Amino acid sequence: DDAPVLPVTAPSPPLAPPLTPVTKAANKKALIVGINYLTWSQGKLGGCINDANNMYTLLTTHFGFPETNVLKLTDDAEDPSLMPTTANIRKGFEW
């Protein structure tokens, strides 16, 4: 027999499944903090508030979190209770 011997290869592992939207996340809560240090003259960051806004949208539209179950603290908030102060972040952990 002069037939060529073909190498045996293991099957490829399956690809990770795509994210599947969750229909209900009523028993879950999320605390999102975005700090750009807007009032600092040095050390300002860019994009942190935008990231927080995007995460809020992802959780509420794709993963089924009710808006009332997501607390977003950013340093551009007009409401002092939604500013990312130490006290508000600690309250968020207990919320």
mmCIF file of C-alpha atoms in Angstrom:
data_model
loop_
_atom_site.group_PDB
_atom_site.id
_atom_site.type_symbol
_atom_site.label_atom_id
_atom_site.label_comp_id
_atom_site.label_asym_id
_atom_site.label_seq_id
_atom_site.Cartn_x
_atom_site.Cartn_y
_atom_site.Cartn_z
ATOM 1 C CA ASP A 1 0.000 0.000 0.000
ATOM 2 C CA ASP A 2 1.467 3.254 -1.134
ATOM 3 C CA ALA A 3 -1.595 5.272 -0.023
ATOM 4 C CA PRO A 4 -0.659 8.476 1.839
ATOM 5 C CA VAL A 5 -1.359 8.557 5.561
ATOM 6 C CA LEU A 6 -3.373 11.590 6.527
ATOM 7 C CA PRO A 7 -2.679 13.113 9.936
ATOM 8 C CA VAL A 8 -5.417 12.782 12.508
ATOM 9 C CA THR A 9 -6.323 16.081 14.129
ATOM 10 C CA ALA A 10 -8.457 16.716 17.154
ATOM 11 C CA PRO A 11 -11.684 18.592 16.569
ATOM 12 C CA SER A 12 -11.536 22.324 17.201
ATOM 13 C CA PRO A 13 -13.071 23.482 20.467
ATOM 14 C CA PRO A 14 -16.421 25.217 20.037
ATOM 15 C CA LEU A 15 -16.424 28.983 19.891
ATOM 16 C CA ALA A 16 -17.825 30.821 22.878
ATOM 17 C CA PRO A 17 -21.533 31.454 22.444
ATOM 18 C CA PRO A 18 -22.586 35.062 21.842
ATOM 19 C CA LEU A 19 -24.006 37.033 24.729
ATOM 20 C CA THR A 20 -27.646 36.245 25.173
ATOM 21 C CA PRO A 21 -29.880 39.001 26.519
ATOM 22 C CA VAL A 22 -31.342 38.283 29.909
ATOM 23 C CA THR A 23 -35.044 38.880 30.108
ATOM 24 C CA LYS A 24 -35.197 39.524 33.851
ATOM 25 C CA ALA A 25 -32.602 40.802 36.259
ATOM 26 C CA ALA A 26 -35.077 42.059 38.844
ATOM 27 C CA ASN A 27 -33.179 40.522 41.750
ATOM 28 C CA LYS A 28 -29.816 42.035 40.762
ATOM 29 C CA LYS A 29 -28.452 45.495 41.398
ATOM 30 C CA ALA A 30 -25.522 47.386 39.921
ATOM 31 C CA LEU A 31 -23.459 50.288 41.226
ATOM 32 C CA ILE A 32 -21.628 52.168 38.477
ATOM 33 C CA VAL A 33 -19.064 54.871 39.264
ATOM 34 C CA GLY A 34 -17.572 57.212 36.652
ATOM 35 C CA ILE A 35 -15.092 59.839 37.816
ATOM 36 C CA ASN A 36 -13.379 62.186 35.354
ATOM 37 C CA TYR A 37 -12.165 64.571 38.105
ATOM 38 C CA LEU A 38 -13.857 67.450 36.298
ATOM 39 C CA THR A 39 -13.047 70.040 38.959
ATOM 40 C CA TRP A 40 -9.331 69.216 39.167
ATOM 41 C CA SER A 41 -6.885 71.498 37.384
ATOM 42 C CA GLN A 42 -4.447 68.596 36.886
ATOM 43 C CA GLY A 43 -5.115 64.904 36.520
ATOM 44 C CA LYS A 44 -8.442 65.127 34.703
ATOM 45 C CA LEU A 45 -9.490 61.916 33.026
ATOM 46 C CA GLY A 46 -11.502 61.467 29.868
ATOM 47 C CA GLY A 47 -14.047 58.796 29.121
ATOM 48 C CA CYS A 48 -14.893 57.545 32.598
ATOM 49 C CA ILE A 49 -18.325 59.159 32.632
ATOM 50 C CA ASN A 50 -18.918 57.952 29.081
ATOM 51 C CA ASP A 51 -17.974 54.413 30.154
ATOM 52 C CA ALA A 52 -20.393 54.631 33.080
ATOM 53 C CA ASN A 53 -23.184 55.820 30.764
ATOM 54 C CA ASN A 54 -22.468 52.987 28.312
ATOM 55 C CA MET A 55 -22.468 50.392 31.107
ATOM 56 C CA TYR A 56 -25.805 51.749 32.370
ATOM 57 C CA THR A 57 -27.273 51.414 28.872
ATOM 58 C CA LEU A 58 -25.860 47.898 28.446
ATOM 59 C CA LEU A 59 -27.287 46.694 31.752
ATOM 60 C CA THR A 60 -30.718 48.236 31.257
ATOM 61 C CA THR A 61 -31.229 47.465 27.567
ATOM 62 C CA HIS A 62 -29.311 44.229 26.970
ATOM 63 C CA PHE A 63 -29.247 42.473 30.327
ATOM 64 C CA GLY A 64 -32.718 43.344 31.569
ATOM 65 C CA PHE A 65 -31.816 45.365 34.646
ATOM 66 C CA PRO A 66 -34.671 47.648 35.689
ATOM 67 C CA GLU A 67 -33.498 51.265 35.769
ATOM 68 C CA THR A 68 -34.396 51.351 39.466
ATOM 69 C CA ASN A 69 -31.819 48.594 40.100
ATOM 70 C CA VAL A 70 -28.880 50.511 38.638
ATOM 71 C CA LEU A 71 -27.258 53.302 40.634
ATOM 72 C CA LYS A 72 -24.908 55.474 38.557
ATOM 73 C CA LEU A 73 -22.632 57.953 40.315
ATOM 74 C CA THR A 74 -20.740 60.399 38.096
ATOM 75 C CA ASP A 75 -19.006 63.670 38.817
ATOM 76 C CA ASP A 76 -21.122 65.505 36.243
ATOM 77 C CA ALA A 77 -24.360 64.761 38.124
ATOM 78 C CA GLU A 78 -26.431 67.766 39.173
ATOM 79 C CA ASP A 79 -28.033 65.869 42.063
ATOM 80 C CA PRO A 80 -25.553 65.790 44.998
ATOM 81 C CA SER A 81 -26.794 62.312 45.972
ATOM 82 C CA LEU A 82 -25.568 61.018 42.577
ATOM 83 C CA MET A 83 -22.052 62.442 42.892
ATOM 84 C CA PRO A 84 -19.284 59.850 43.455
ATOM 85 C CA THR A 85 -18.327 60.943 46.943
ATOM 86 C CA THR A 86 -16.979 58.503 49.504
ATOM 87 C CA ALA A 87 -20.263 58.659 51.405
ATOM 88 C CA ASN A 88 -22.405 58.068 48.292
ATOM 89 C CA ILE A 89 -20.237 55.165 47.120
ATOM 90 C CA ARG A 90 -20.488 53.550 50.568
ATOM 91 C CA LYS A 91 -24.258 54.047 50.514
ATOM 92 C CA GLY A 92 -24.269 52.441 47.087
ATOM 93 C CA PHE A 93 -22.568 49.323 48.454
ATOM 94 C CA GLU A 94 -25.271 49.045 51.115
ATOM 95 C CA TRP A 95 -28.159 49.901 48.779
#
